[in-house]
């Protein structure tokens, strides 16, 4: 039996996988079981920020692996403490809760918001306003936070306490906050799964101000946008706002599972022992790798991310067969005249891996993708789109 057959027989039927098995890689190149080479513009959905088998990250992981692989949160551990320190020093946030995924990081943010509402406004103030077309995760509660009906169909009853406003419509947020007892607003600054669209700056600053006036929290879900992806260390830094809670995951671990919920000054002391926890959260190996990743996302790298982003936008905007290009940094959505699925399949044949977001082709290349590989892959992509 082939691996594909074994997978089809034994893996739960929740994924519509591409007919491709990846076995190894180096940097932005990955290989299938027949040795065919691909330029990877998907990075495992914005996870392998420095590509595959990055030397620095690998050394950090191996060194920690030689010491201790897991401690539990009953004890102190260096990688976890140092990573939290680095995150706080680089963002101005005050404390970090570590978990293992984006959904868990958001669960913690939702707990923080409910606890904030309860302590400051009364226990009936538990509703969180999220945006239509958002994506916040796959647990029942983060699905409920996700403002897309398609995600709500299967698993009713959903967790209560979420209402949805159209993106970039501040009046709808104001109306919802009048008709519901709210503790927070939760947003993605660039909606990823929803189609790679960035929120307007004026809207975000009006939202930040309104949330403050109403004594609610501003939660920014940076699970996908964080860790250099949009050309800033965290996307909120480009929006000139100070969120109360920032969640991140995907790119933080460089390929290992990790989630982080960063708590700002208004909420830093909200949690007490026993109020949240995780067996694997803050795992020393994941944290050691993440610390290497985070330290290397410096101004020089971010400048390169912005330059590569400009290159992609200039190549594709107005190109034949391209209807629109959206997103920010190296998180880009391309609306094509052709069907996105057909573009993805043809690119794969020609050795370029791109993925999908709604009806768009989505690009999430490694932050350090060499310019020559980027040029080569964008040339192929343009040819496929234009045919
Ligand atoms: C991927 C994603 C999540 C969920 O992360 P998981 O690690 O799959 O749980 C949540 N929010 C956003 C914005 C995401 O892109």
mmCIF file of C-alpha atoms and ligand atoms in Angstrom:
data_model
loop_
_atom_site.group_PDB
_atom_site.id
_atom_site.type_symbol
_atom_site.label_atom_id
_atom_site.label_comp_id
_atom_site.label_asym_id
_atom_site.label_seq_id
_atom_site.Cartn_x
_atom_site.Cartn_y
_atom_site.Cartn_z
ATOM 1 C CA UNK A 1 0.000 0.000 0.000
ATOM 2 C CA UNK A 2 1.213 3.487 -0.770
ATOM 3 C CA UNK A 3 1.395 6.131 1.956
ATOM 4 C CA UNK A 4 -1.535 7.868 0.304
ATOM 5 C CA UNK A 5 -3.606 4.667 0.519
ATOM 6 C CA UNK A 6 -2.632 4.055 4.147
ATOM 7 C CA UNK A 7 -3.507 7.662 4.987
ATOM 8 C CA UNK A 8 -6.880 7.354 3.262
ATOM 9 C CA UNK A 9 -7.626 4.172 5.192
ATOM 10 C CA UNK A 10 -6.462 5.233 8.647
ATOM 11 C CA UNK A 11 -6.523 9.027 8.956
ATOM 12 C CA UNK A 12 -9.827 10.605 9.970
ATOM 13 C CA UNK A 13 -11.538 11.979 6.925
ATOM 14 C CA UNK A 14 -11.253 15.689 7.780
ATOM 15 C CA UNK A 15 -8.714 16.827 5.187
ATOM 16 C CA UNK A 16 -8.918 17.249 1.426
ATOM 17 C CA UNK A 17 -5.194 16.801 0.850
ATOM 18 C CA UNK A 18 -3.328 17.597 -2.354
ATOM 19 C CA UNK A 19 -2.076 14.413 -4.070
ATOM 20 C CA UNK A 20 1.469 15.051 -2.899
ATOM 21 C CA UNK A 21 3.658 13.612 -0.165
ATOM 22 C CA UNK A 22 6.468 15.819 1.106
ATOM 23 C CA UNK A 23 9.434 13.957 2.524
ATOM 24 C CA UNK A 24 12.193 16.510 3.061
ATOM 25 C CA UNK A 25 13.463 19.947 2.225
ATOM 26 C CA UNK A 26 16.003 22.685 2.753
ATOM 27 C CA UNK A 27 15.100 26.345 3.066
ATOM 28 C CA UNK A 28 12.417 27.182 0.497
ATOM 29 C CA UNK A 29 12.879 23.967 -1.471
ATOM 30 C CA UNK A 30 10.920 20.816 -0.637
ATOM 31 C CA UNK A 31 10.924 17.365 -2.216
ATOM 32 C CA UNK A 32 8.351 14.628 -2.769
ATOM 33 C CA UNK A 33 8.999 10.888 -2.424
ATOM 34 C CA UNK A 34 10.217 10.689 -6.025
ATOM 35 C CA UNK A 35 12.792 13.411 -5.489
ATOM 36 C CA UNK A 36 10.851 16.034 -7.439
ATOM 37 C CA UNK A 37 11.744 19.551 -6.268
ATOM 38 C CA UNK A 38 9.245 22.298 -5.430
ATOM 39 C CA UNK A 39 9.640 25.935 -4.461
ATOM 40 C CA UNK A 40 7.482 26.237 -1.365
ATOM 41 C CA UNK A 41 5.329 29.376 -1.200
ATOM 42 C CA UNK A 42 3.023 27.922 1.461
ATOM 43 C CA UNK A 43 5.442 27.119 4.353
ATOM 44 C CA UNK A 44 3.003 24.705 5.983
ATOM 45 C CA UNK A 45 0.484 27.576 6.273
ATOM 46 C CA UNK A 46 2.812 30.316 7.531
ATOM 47 C CA UNK A 47 4.565 27.997 9.983
ATOM 48 C CA UNK A 48 8.058 27.357 8.576
ATOM 49 C CA UNK A 49 8.978 31.055 8.648
ATOM 50 C CA UNK A 50 12.656 30.346 7.915
ATOM 51 C CA UNK A 51 11.883 27.471 5.582
ATOM 52 C CA UNK A 52 12.680 23.796 6.136
ATOM 53 C CA UNK A 53 15.528 22.507 8.341
ATOM 54 C CA UNK A 54 16.848 26.007 9.052
ATOM 55 C CA UNK A 55 20.312 25.620 10.653
ATOM 56 C CA UNK A 56 19.943 28.085 13.554
ATOM 57 C CA UNK A 57 16.545 26.790 14.565
ATOM 58 C CA UNK A 58 17.684 23.188 14.190
ATOM 59 C CA UNK A 59 20.725 23.747 16.437
ATOM 60 C CA UNK A 60 18.582 25.430 19.098
ATOM 61 C CA UNK A 61 16.148 22.511 19.018
ATOM 62 C CA UNK A 62 18.876 19.833 19.057
ATOM 63 C CA UNK A 63 20.722 21.480 21.941
ATOM 64 C CA UNK A 64 17.543 21.540 24.011
ATOM 65 C CA UNK A 65 16.712 17.981 22.979
ATOM 66 C CA UNK A 66 20.036 16.908 24.491
ATOM 67 C CA UNK A 67 19.090 18.508 27.828
ATOM 68 C CA UNK A 68 15.426 17.816 28.621
ATOM 69 C CA UNK A 69 12.432 17.434 26.326
ATOM 70 C CA UNK A 70 9.585 18.188 28.718
ATOM 71 C CA UNK A 71 9.254 19.365 32.301
ATOM 72 C CA UNK A 72 5.495 19.995 32.840
ATOM 73 C CA UNK A 73 4.399 23.316 34.254
ATOM 74 C CA UNK A 74 4.994 22.114 37.805
ATOM 75 C CA UNK A 75 8.617 23.315 37.461
ATOM 76 C CA UNK A 76 10.523 26.291 36.113
ATOM 77 C CA UNK A 77 12.306 25.986 32.795
ATOM 78 C CA UNK A 78 14.723 28.314 31.032
ATOM 79 C CA UNK A 79 13.550 28.285 27.364
ATOM 80 C CA UNK A 80 9.983 29.086 28.360
ATOM 81 C CA UNK A 81 10.992 31.964 30.677
ATOM 82 C CA UNK A 82 13.438 33.441 28.150
ATOM 83 C CA UNK A 83 10.910 33.245 25.325
ATOM 84 C CA UNK A 84 8.294 35.047 27.414
ATOM 85 C CA UNK A 85 10.867 37.718 28.287
ATOM 86 C CA UNK A 86 11.824 38.178 24.623
ATOM 87 C CA UNK A 87 8.159 38.421 23.577
ATOM 88 C CA UNK A 88 7.394 41.023 26.248
ATOM 89 C CA UNK A 89 10.522 43.081 25.630
ATOM 90 C CA UNK A 90 9.876 43.181 21.898
ATOM 91 C CA UNK A 91 6.171 44.051 22.174
ATOM 92 C CA UNK A 92 5.644 45.952 25.436
ATOM 93 C CA UNK A 93 3.172 43.289 26.535
ATOM 94 C CA UNK A 94 3.517 42.236 30.182
ATOM 95 C CA UNK A 95 2.921 38.520 30.552
ATOM 96 C CA UNK A 96 2.592 35.435 28.367
ATOM 97 C CA UNK A 97 0.559 32.233 28.622
ATOM 98 C CA UNK A 98 1.949 29.413 26.461
ATOM 99 C CA UNK A 99 -0.127 26.715 24.804
ATOM 100 C CA UNK A 100 0.259 24.545 21.694
ATOM 101 C CA UNK A 101 -1.811 26.045 18.914
ATOM 102 C CA UNK A 102 -3.579 29.111 17.636
ATOM 103 C CA UNK A 103 -6.968 27.907 18.797
ATOM 104 C CA UNK A 104 -5.677 27.388 22.330
ATOM 105 C CA UNK A 105 -4.007 30.793 22.349
ATOM 106 C CA UNK A 106 -7.388 32.280 21.404
ATOM 107 C CA UNK A 107 -9.207 30.208 24.025
ATOM 108 C CA UNK A 108 -6.943 31.815 26.617
ATOM 109 C CA UNK A 109 -7.677 35.282 25.198
ATOM 110 C CA UNK A 110 -11.415 34.570 25.423
ATOM 111 C CA UNK A 111 -11.021 33.420 29.034
ATOM 112 C CA UNK A 112 -9.113 36.630 29.788
ATOM 113 C CA UNK A 113 -11.865 38.745 28.199
ATOM 114 C CA UNK A 114 -14.615 37.006 30.150
ATOM 115 C CA UNK A 115 -12.665 37.331 33.364
ATOM 116 C CA UNK A 116 -12.068 41.028 32.632
ATOM 117 C CA UNK A 117 -15.788 41.615 32.021
ATOM 118 C CA UNK A 118 -16.736 39.767 35.188
ATOM 119 C CA UNK A 119 -14.270 41.663 37.379
ATOM 120 C CA UNK A 120 -14.786 45.119 35.942
ATOM 121 C CA UNK A 121 -18.355 45.243 34.656
ATOM 122 C CA UNK A 122 -20.319 42.280 36.014
ATOM 123 C CA UNK A 123 -20.567 38.601 35.137
ATOM 124 C CA UNK A 124 -23.233 39.170 32.455
ATOM 125 C CA UNK A 125 -20.645 41.140 30.438
ATOM 126 C CA UNK A 126 -19.268 38.138 28.587
ATOM 127 C CA UNK A 127 -20.094 38.850 24.951
ATOM 128 C CA UNK A 128 -17.234 39.288 22.499
ATOM 129 C CA UNK A 129 -17.648 41.077 19.178
ATOM 130 C CA UNK A 130 -15.731 39.395 16.347
ATOM 131 C CA UNK A 131 -15.769 40.104 12.610
ATOM 132 C CA UNK A 132 -17.674 38.488 9.787
ATOM 133 C CA UNK A 133 -15.423 36.328 7.634
ATOM 134 C CA UNK A 134 -12.913 35.897 10.481
ATOM 135 C CA UNK A 135 -11.159 32.698 11.474
ATOM 136 C CA UNK A 136 -10.124 32.008 15.059
ATOM 137 C CA UNK A 137 -9.730 28.227 15.332
ATOM 138 C CA UNK A 138 -11.386 24.814 15.479
ATOM 139 C CA UNK A 139 -12.356 24.257 19.096
ATOM 140 C CA UNK A 140 -16.077 24.687 19.723
ATOM 141 C CA UNK A 141 -15.514 28.108 21.305
ATOM 142 C CA UNK A 142 -13.057 29.466 18.728
ATOM 143 C CA UNK A 143 -15.368 28.152 15.984
ATOM 144 C CA UNK A 144 -18.112 30.111 17.659
ATOM 145 C CA UNK A 145 -15.812 33.167 17.610
ATOM 146 C CA UNK A 146 -15.271 32.574 13.890
ATOM 147 C CA UNK A 147 -17.711 34.807 12.033
ATOM 148 C CA UNK A 148 -18.574 32.407 9.218
ATOM 149 C CA UNK A 149 -21.823 30.439 9.248
ATOM 150 C CA UNK A 150 -20.278 27.507 7.351
ATOM 151 C CA UNK A 151 -18.218 26.705 10.444
ATOM 152 C CA UNK A 152 -21.256 26.720 12.717
ATOM 153 C CA UNK A 153 -23.417 24.213 10.884
ATOM 154 C CA UNK A 154 -22.169 20.885 12.229
ATOM 155 C CA UNK A 155 -21.648 21.259 15.933
ATOM 156 C CA UNK A 156 -24.568 23.107 17.460
ATOM 157 C CA UNK A 157 -25.093 24.249 20.126
ATOM 158 C CA UNK A 158 -22.145 26.608 19.733
ATOM 159 C CA UNK A 159 -20.617 28.408 22.725
ATOM 160 C CA UNK A 160 -22.704 31.488 23.436
ATOM 161 C CA UNK A 161 -21.385 34.987 23.784
ATOM 162 C CA UNK A 162 -20.233 35.940 20.294
ATOM 163 C CA UNK A 163 -21.740 38.504 17.922
ATOM 164 C CA UNK A 164 -20.376 39.469 14.526
ATOM 165 C CA UNK A 165 -19.767 42.824 12.861
ATOM 166 C CA UNK A 166 -18.879 43.440 9.214
ATOM 167 C CA UNK A 167 -15.184 44.282 8.799
ATOM 168 C CA UNK A 168 -14.431 47.996 8.482
ATOM 169 C CA UNK A 169 -17.883 48.997 9.772
ATOM 170 C CA UNK A 170 -17.386 50.842 13.062
ATOM 171 C CA UNK A 171 -21.109 51.686 13.333
ATOM 172 C CA UNK A 172 -22.016 48.016 13.448
ATOM 173 C CA UNK A 173 -19.592 47.495 16.343
ATOM 174 C CA UNK A 174 -21.198 50.436 18.168
ATOM 175 C CA UNK A 175 -24.691 49.069 17.601
ATOM 176 C CA UNK A 176 -23.724 45.583 18.750
ATOM 177 C CA UNK A 177 -22.098 46.955 21.875
ATOM 178 C CA UNK A 178 -25.363 48.768 22.726
ATOM 179 C CA UNK A 179 -27.553 45.721 22.247
ATOM 180 C CA UNK A 180 -25.199 43.253 23.984
ATOM 181 C CA UNK A 181 -23.238 43.283 27.212
ATOM 182 C CA UNK A 182 -19.719 43.128 25.810
ATOM 183 C CA UNK A 183 -16.284 42.579 27.320
ATOM 184 C CA UNK A 184 -14.080 42.620 24.203
ATOM 185 C CA UNK A 185 -13.627 42.959 20.471
ATOM 186 C CA UNK A 186 -11.450 40.374 18.750
ATOM 187 C CA UNK A 187 -9.979 40.925 15.272
ATOM 188 C CA UNK A 188 -7.441 39.699 12.745
ATOM 189 C CA UNK A 189 -5.699 42.711 11.184
ATOM 190 C CA UNK A 190 -5.277 40.791 7.958
ATOM 191 C CA UNK A 191 -8.019 38.191 7.694
ATOM 192 C CA UNK A 192 -6.166 35.086 6.537
ATOM 193 C CA UNK A 193 -8.478 32.133 6.001
ATOM 194 C CA UNK A 194 -11.247 34.597 5.163
ATOM 195 C CA UNK A 195 -9.463 35.682 1.964
ATOM 196 C CA UNK A 196 -6.286 37.631 2.873
ATOM 197 C CA UNK A 197 -7.738 41.099 3.335
ATOM 198 C CA UNK A 198 -6.241 43.783 5.547
ATOM 199 C CA UNK A 199 -8.457 45.968 7.736
ATOM 200 C CA UNK A 200 -8.451 49.741 7.078
ATOM 201 C CA UNK A 201 -6.177 51.758 9.347
ATOM 202 C CA UNK A 202 -8.822 54.406 10.163
ATOM 203 C CA UNK A 203 -11.285 51.686 11.118
ATOM 204 C CA UNK A 204 -8.783 49.959 13.396
ATOM 205 C CA UNK A 205 -7.832 53.158 15.210
ATOM 206 C CA UNK A 206 -11.500 54.139 15.618
ATOM 207 C CA UNK A 207 -12.164 50.637 16.929
ATOM 208 C CA UNK A 208 -9.259 50.810 19.393
ATOM 209 C CA UNK A 209 -10.539 54.136 20.713
ATOM 210 C CA UNK A 210 -14.151 52.945 20.991
ATOM 211 C CA UNK A 211 -13.153 49.779 22.822
ATOM 212 C CA UNK A 212 -11.195 51.860 25.346
ATOM 213 C CA UNK A 213 -14.098 54.283 25.892
ATOM 214 C CA UNK A 214 -16.466 51.378 26.558
ATOM 215 C CA UNK A 215 -14.031 49.640 28.923
ATOM 216 C CA UNK A 216 -13.734 46.592 26.693
ATOM 217 C CA UNK A 217 -10.596 44.707 25.703
ATOM 218 C CA UNK A 218 -9.046 44.748 22.263
ATOM 219 C CA UNK A 219 -7.862 41.264 21.331
ATOM 220 C CA UNK A 220 -5.742 40.925 18.192
ATOM 221 C CA UNK A 221 -5.460 37.426 16.742
ATOM 222 C CA UNK A 222 -1.974 37.349 15.231
ATOM 223 C CA UNK A 223 -1.826 33.588 14.882
ATOM 224 C CA UNK A 224 -1.133 33.998 11.156
ATOM 225 C CA UNK A 225 -0.083 37.665 10.843
ATOM 226 C CA UNK A 226 2.495 37.529 13.650
ATOM 227 C CA UNK A 227 6.216 36.846 13.786
ATOM 228 C CA UNK A 228 7.267 38.959 10.818
ATOM 229 C CA UNK A 229 4.691 37.690 8.349
ATOM 230 C CA UNK A 230 3.225 41.081 7.431
ATOM 231 C CA UNK A 231 6.532 42.979 7.460
ATOM 232 C CA UNK A 232 6.303 44.041 11.117
ATOM 233 C CA UNK A 233 7.200 41.817 14.077
ATOM 234 C CA UNK A 234 3.456 41.839 14.849
ATOM 235 C CA UNK A 235 0.949 43.374 12.460
ATOM 236 C CA UNK A 236 -0.587 45.605 15.156
ATOM 237 C CA UNK A 237 2.686 47.556 15.272
ATOM 238 C CA UNK A 238 1.931 48.904 11.797
ATOM 239 C CA UNK A 239 -1.553 49.948 12.897
ATOM 240 C CA UNK A 240 -0.255 52.090 15.770
ATOM 241 C CA UNK A 241 -2.558 50.520 18.359
ATOM 242 C CA UNK A 242 -1.873 48.959 21.769
ATOM 243 C CA UNK A 243 -3.975 45.809 22.036
ATOM 244 C CA UNK A 244 -4.785 44.391 25.455
ATOM 245 C CA UNK A 245 -4.302 40.814 24.316
ATOM 246 C CA UNK A 246 -2.287 39.512 21.358
ATOM 247 C CA UNK A 247 -2.383 35.840 20.382
ATOM 248 C CA UNK A 248 0.097 34.132 18.124
ATOM 249 C CA UNK A 249 1.131 30.634 17.049
ATOM 250 C CA UNK A 250 1.879 29.401 13.503
ATOM 251 C CA UNK A 251 5.212 31.086 12.631
ATOM 252 C CA UNK A 252 6.420 31.442 16.218
ATOM 253 C CA UNK A 253 7.624 27.856 16.571
ATOM 254 C CA UNK A 254 9.467 27.637 13.252
ATOM 255 C CA UNK A 255 7.682 24.324 12.662
ATOM 256 C CA UNK A 256 7.059 23.034 16.174
ATOM 257 C CA UNK A 257 3.662 23.459 17.829
ATOM 258 C CA UNK A 258 3.376 26.446 20.138
ATOM 259 C CA UNK A 259 0.746 29.050 20.971
ATOM 260 C CA UNK A 260 1.236 32.247 22.952
ATOM 261 C CA UNK A 261 -1.285 34.616 24.513
ATOM 262 C CA UNK A 262 0.350 37.928 25.372
ATOM 263 C CA UNK A 263 -1.350 39.982 28.062
ATOM 264 C CA UNK A 264 -1.031 43.761 28.213
ATOM 265 C CA UNK A 265 -0.949 45.990 31.242
ATOM 266 C CA UNK A 266 -4.731 46.103 31.795
ATOM 267 C CA UNK A 267 -4.951 42.328 32.065
ATOM 268 C CA UNK A 268 -1.535 41.186 33.239
ATOM 269 C CA UNK A 269 -2.783 40.191 36.691
ATOM 270 C CA UNK A 270 -6.132 38.786 35.637
ATOM 271 C CA UNK A 271 -5.200 35.133 35.944
ATOM 272 C CA UNK A 272 -4.498 33.389 39.229
ATOM 273 C CA UNK A 273 -2.989 29.925 39.770
ATOM 274 C CA UNK A 274 -5.440 27.296 38.570
ATOM 275 C CA UNK A 275 -7.353 29.549 36.185
ATOM 276 C CA UNK A 276 -5.652 28.222 33.073
ATOM 277 C CA UNK A 277 -3.105 25.559 32.278
ATOM 278 C CA UNK A 278 -1.660 23.222 29.683
ATOM 279 C CA UNK A 279 0.343 20.009 29.950
ATOM 280 C CA UNK A 280 2.471 20.696 26.902
ATOM 281 C CA UNK A 281 2.275 24.510 26.935
ATOM 282 C CA UNK A 282 5.714 26.122 27.163
ATOM 283 C CA UNK A 283 7.421 22.915 26.051
ATOM 284 C CA UNK A 284 11.209 23.469 26.294
ATOM 285 C CA UNK A 285 11.996 22.272 22.773
ATOM 286 C CA UNK A 286 9.269 24.309 21.097
ATOM 287 C CA UNK A 287 10.325 27.351 23.162
ATOM 288 C CA UNK A 288 14.049 26.941 22.436
ATOM 289 C CA UNK A 289 13.286 26.853 18.695
ATOM 290 C CA UNK A 290 10.894 29.797 18.982
ATOM 291 C CA UNK A 291 13.475 31.874 20.842
ATOM 292 C CA UNK A 292 15.940 31.419 17.978
ATOM 293 C CA UNK A 293 13.242 32.350 15.436
ATOM 294 C CA UNK A 294 12.100 35.439 17.322
ATOM 295 C CA UNK A 295 15.636 36.764 17.906
ATOM 296 C CA UNK A 296 16.327 36.586 14.177
ATOM 297 C CA UNK A 297 13.223 38.540 13.163
ATOM 298 C CA UNK A 298 15.042 41.867 13.307
ATOM 299 C CA UNK A 299 14.616 45.148 11.419
ATOM 300 C CA UNK A 300 16.896 43.958 8.615
ATOM 301 C CA UNK A 301 14.827 40.833 8.001
ATOM 302 C CA UNK A 302 11.570 42.803 8.205
ATOM 303 C CA UNK A 303 12.897 45.252 5.630
ATOM 304 C CA UNK A 304 13.614 42.298 3.321
ATOM 305 C CA UNK A 305 10.101 40.975 3.901
ATOM 306 C CA UNK A 306 8.665 44.350 2.837
ATOM 307 C CA UNK A 307 10.901 44.490 -0.246
ATOM 308 C CA UNK A 308 9.907 40.989 -1.333
ATOM 309 C CA UNK A 309 6.287 41.907 -0.723
ATOM 310 C CA UNK A 310 6.637 44.979 -2.955
ATOM 311 C CA UNK A 311 8.217 42.780 -5.607
ATOM 312 C CA UNK A 312 5.297 40.305 -5.566
ATOM 313 C CA UNK A 313 2.667 43.071 -5.597
ATOM 314 C CA UNK A 314 4.398 44.864 -8.496
ATOM 315 C CA UNK A 315 4.729 41.644 -10.502
ATOM 316 C CA UNK A 316 1.133 40.545 -10.050
ATOM 317 C CA UNK A 317 -0.972 43.710 -9.769
ATOM 318 C CA UNK A 318 -2.499 44.371 -13.147
ATOM 319 C CA UNK A 319 -0.893 41.255 -14.684
ATOM 320 C CA UNK A 320 -2.846 39.345 -17.288
ATOM 321 C CA UNK A 321 -5.488 37.079 -15.666
ATOM 322 C CA UNK A 322 -5.115 38.739 -12.236
ATOM 323 C CA UNK A 323 -8.225 40.481 -10.908
ATOM 324 C CA UNK A 324 -6.766 41.749 -7.633
ATOM 325 C CA UNK A 325 -3.883 41.320 -5.209
ATOM 326 C CA UNK A 326 -4.515 41.766 -1.482
ATOM 327 C CA UNK A 327 -2.819 41.295 1.869
ATOM 328 C CA UNK A 328 0.288 42.621 3.529
ATOM 329 C CA UNK A 329 3.939 41.635 3.718
ATOM 330 C CA UNK A 330 4.410 38.014 2.690
ATOM 331 C CA UNK A 331 0.770 37.158 3.302
ATOM 332 C CA UNK A 332 -0.781 37.670 -0.108
ATOM 333 C CA UNK A 333 -4.057 36.744 -1.808
ATOM 334 C CA UNK A 334 -4.471 36.703 -5.574
ATOM 335 C CA UNK A 335 -7.857 36.772 -7.193
ATOM 336 C CA UNK A 336 -7.514 35.222 -10.642
ATOM 337 C CA UNK A 337 -9.780 34.974 -13.651
ATOM 338 C CA UNK A 338 -8.997 31.245 -13.581
ATOM 339 C CA UNK A 339 -10.255 28.994 -10.797
ATOM 340 C CA UNK A 340 -7.822 29.058 -7.851
ATOM 341 C CA UNK A 341 -7.834 25.255 -7.557
ATOM 342 C CA UNK A 342 -6.761 24.917 -11.190
ATOM 343 C CA UNK A 343 -3.950 27.443 -10.705
ATOM 344 C CA UNK A 344 -2.712 25.583 -7.622
ATOM 345 C CA UNK A 345 -2.759 22.203 -9.399
ATOM 346 C CA UNK A 346 -0.901 23.516 -12.452
ATOM 347 C CA UNK A 347 1.704 25.301 -10.302
ATOM 348 C CA UNK A 348 2.278 22.052 -8.440
ATOM 349 C CA UNK A 349 2.932 20.250 -11.716
ATOM 350 C CA UNK A 350 5.502 22.898 -12.555
ATOM 351 C CA UNK A 351 7.228 22.689 -9.181
ATOM 352 C CA UNK A 352 5.706 25.571 -7.223
ATOM 353 C CA UNK A 353 3.555 25.074 -4.101
ATOM 354 C CA UNK A 354 0.899 27.695 -3.447
ATOM 355 C CA UNK A 355 -2.266 27.371 -1.374
ATOM 356 C CA UNK A 356 -5.805 28.719 -1.238
ATOM 357 C CA UNK A 357 -7.847 31.146 0.853
ATOM 358 C CA UNK A 358 -11.511 31.152 -0.118
ATOM 359 C CA UNK A 359 -11.522 31.749 -3.905
ATOM 360 C CA UNK A 360 -8.009 33.247 -3.924
ATOM 361 C CA UNK A 361 -4.547 31.815 -4.474
ATOM 362 C CA UNK A 362 -2.605 32.475 -1.277
ATOM 363 C CA UNK A 363 1.135 33.000 -0.954
ATOM 364 C CA UNK A 364 2.919 32.601 2.384
ATOM 365 C CA UNK A 365 6.594 32.183 1.437
ATOM 366 C CA UNK A 366 9.407 31.874 3.969
ATOM 367 C CA UNK A 367 10.474 35.260 5.338
ATOM 368 C CA UNK A 368 14.009 34.535 4.125
ATOM 369 C CA UNK A 369 13.178 33.046 0.716
ATOM 370 C CA UNK A 370 16.127 33.784 -1.600
ATOM 371 C CA UNK A 371 15.249 36.396 -4.231
ATOM 372 C CA UNK A 372 16.148 34.070 -7.106
ATOM 373 C CA UNK A 373 13.683 31.405 -5.927
ATOM 374 C CA UNK A 374 11.022 34.047 -5.418
ATOM 375 C CA UNK A 375 11.562 35.424 -8.940
ATOM 376 C CA UNK A 376 11.510 31.944 -10.462
ATOM 377 C CA UNK A 377 8.330 30.908 -8.651
ATOM 378 C CA UNK A 378 6.463 34.156 -9.366
ATOM 379 C CA UNK A 379 7.375 33.812 -13.042
ATOM 380 C CA UNK A 380 5.847 30.302 -13.078
ATOM 381 C CA UNK A 381 2.774 31.513 -11.178
ATOM 382 C CA UNK A 382 2.254 34.385 -13.629
ATOM 383 C CA UNK A 383 2.550 32.039 -16.607
ATOM 384 C CA UNK A 384 -0.034 29.685 -15.107
ATOM 385 C CA UNK A 385 -2.466 32.500 -14.236
ATOM 386 C CA UNK A 386 -2.147 34.101 -17.629
ATOM 387 C CA UNK A 387 -2.683 30.962 -19.779
HETATM 388 C C1 LIG B 1 -4.600 29.186 11.851
HETATM 389 C C2 LIG B 1 -5.330 30.205 12.633
HETATM 390 C C3 LIG B 1 -5.918 29.890 13.868
HETATM 391 C C4 LIG B 1 -5.943 28.483 14.420
HETATM 392 O O1 LIG B 1 -4.679 28.005 14.713
HETATM 393 P P1 LIG B 1 -4.458 26.436 15.020
HETATM 394 O O2 LIG B 1 -2.999 26.358 15.369
HETATM 395 O O3 LIG B 1 -4.822 25.686 13.787
HETATM 396 O O4 LIG B 1 -5.325 26.099 16.162
HETATM 397 C C5 LIG B 1 -6.509 30.912 14.584
HETATM 398 N N1 LIG B 1 -6.526 32.174 14.118
HETATM 399 C C6 LIG B 1 -5.975 32.510 12.936
HETATM 400 C C7 LIG B 1 -6.014 33.930 12.489
HETATM 401 C C8 LIG B 1 -5.372 31.540 12.146
HETATM 402 O O5 LIG B 1 -4.860 31.863 10.954
#
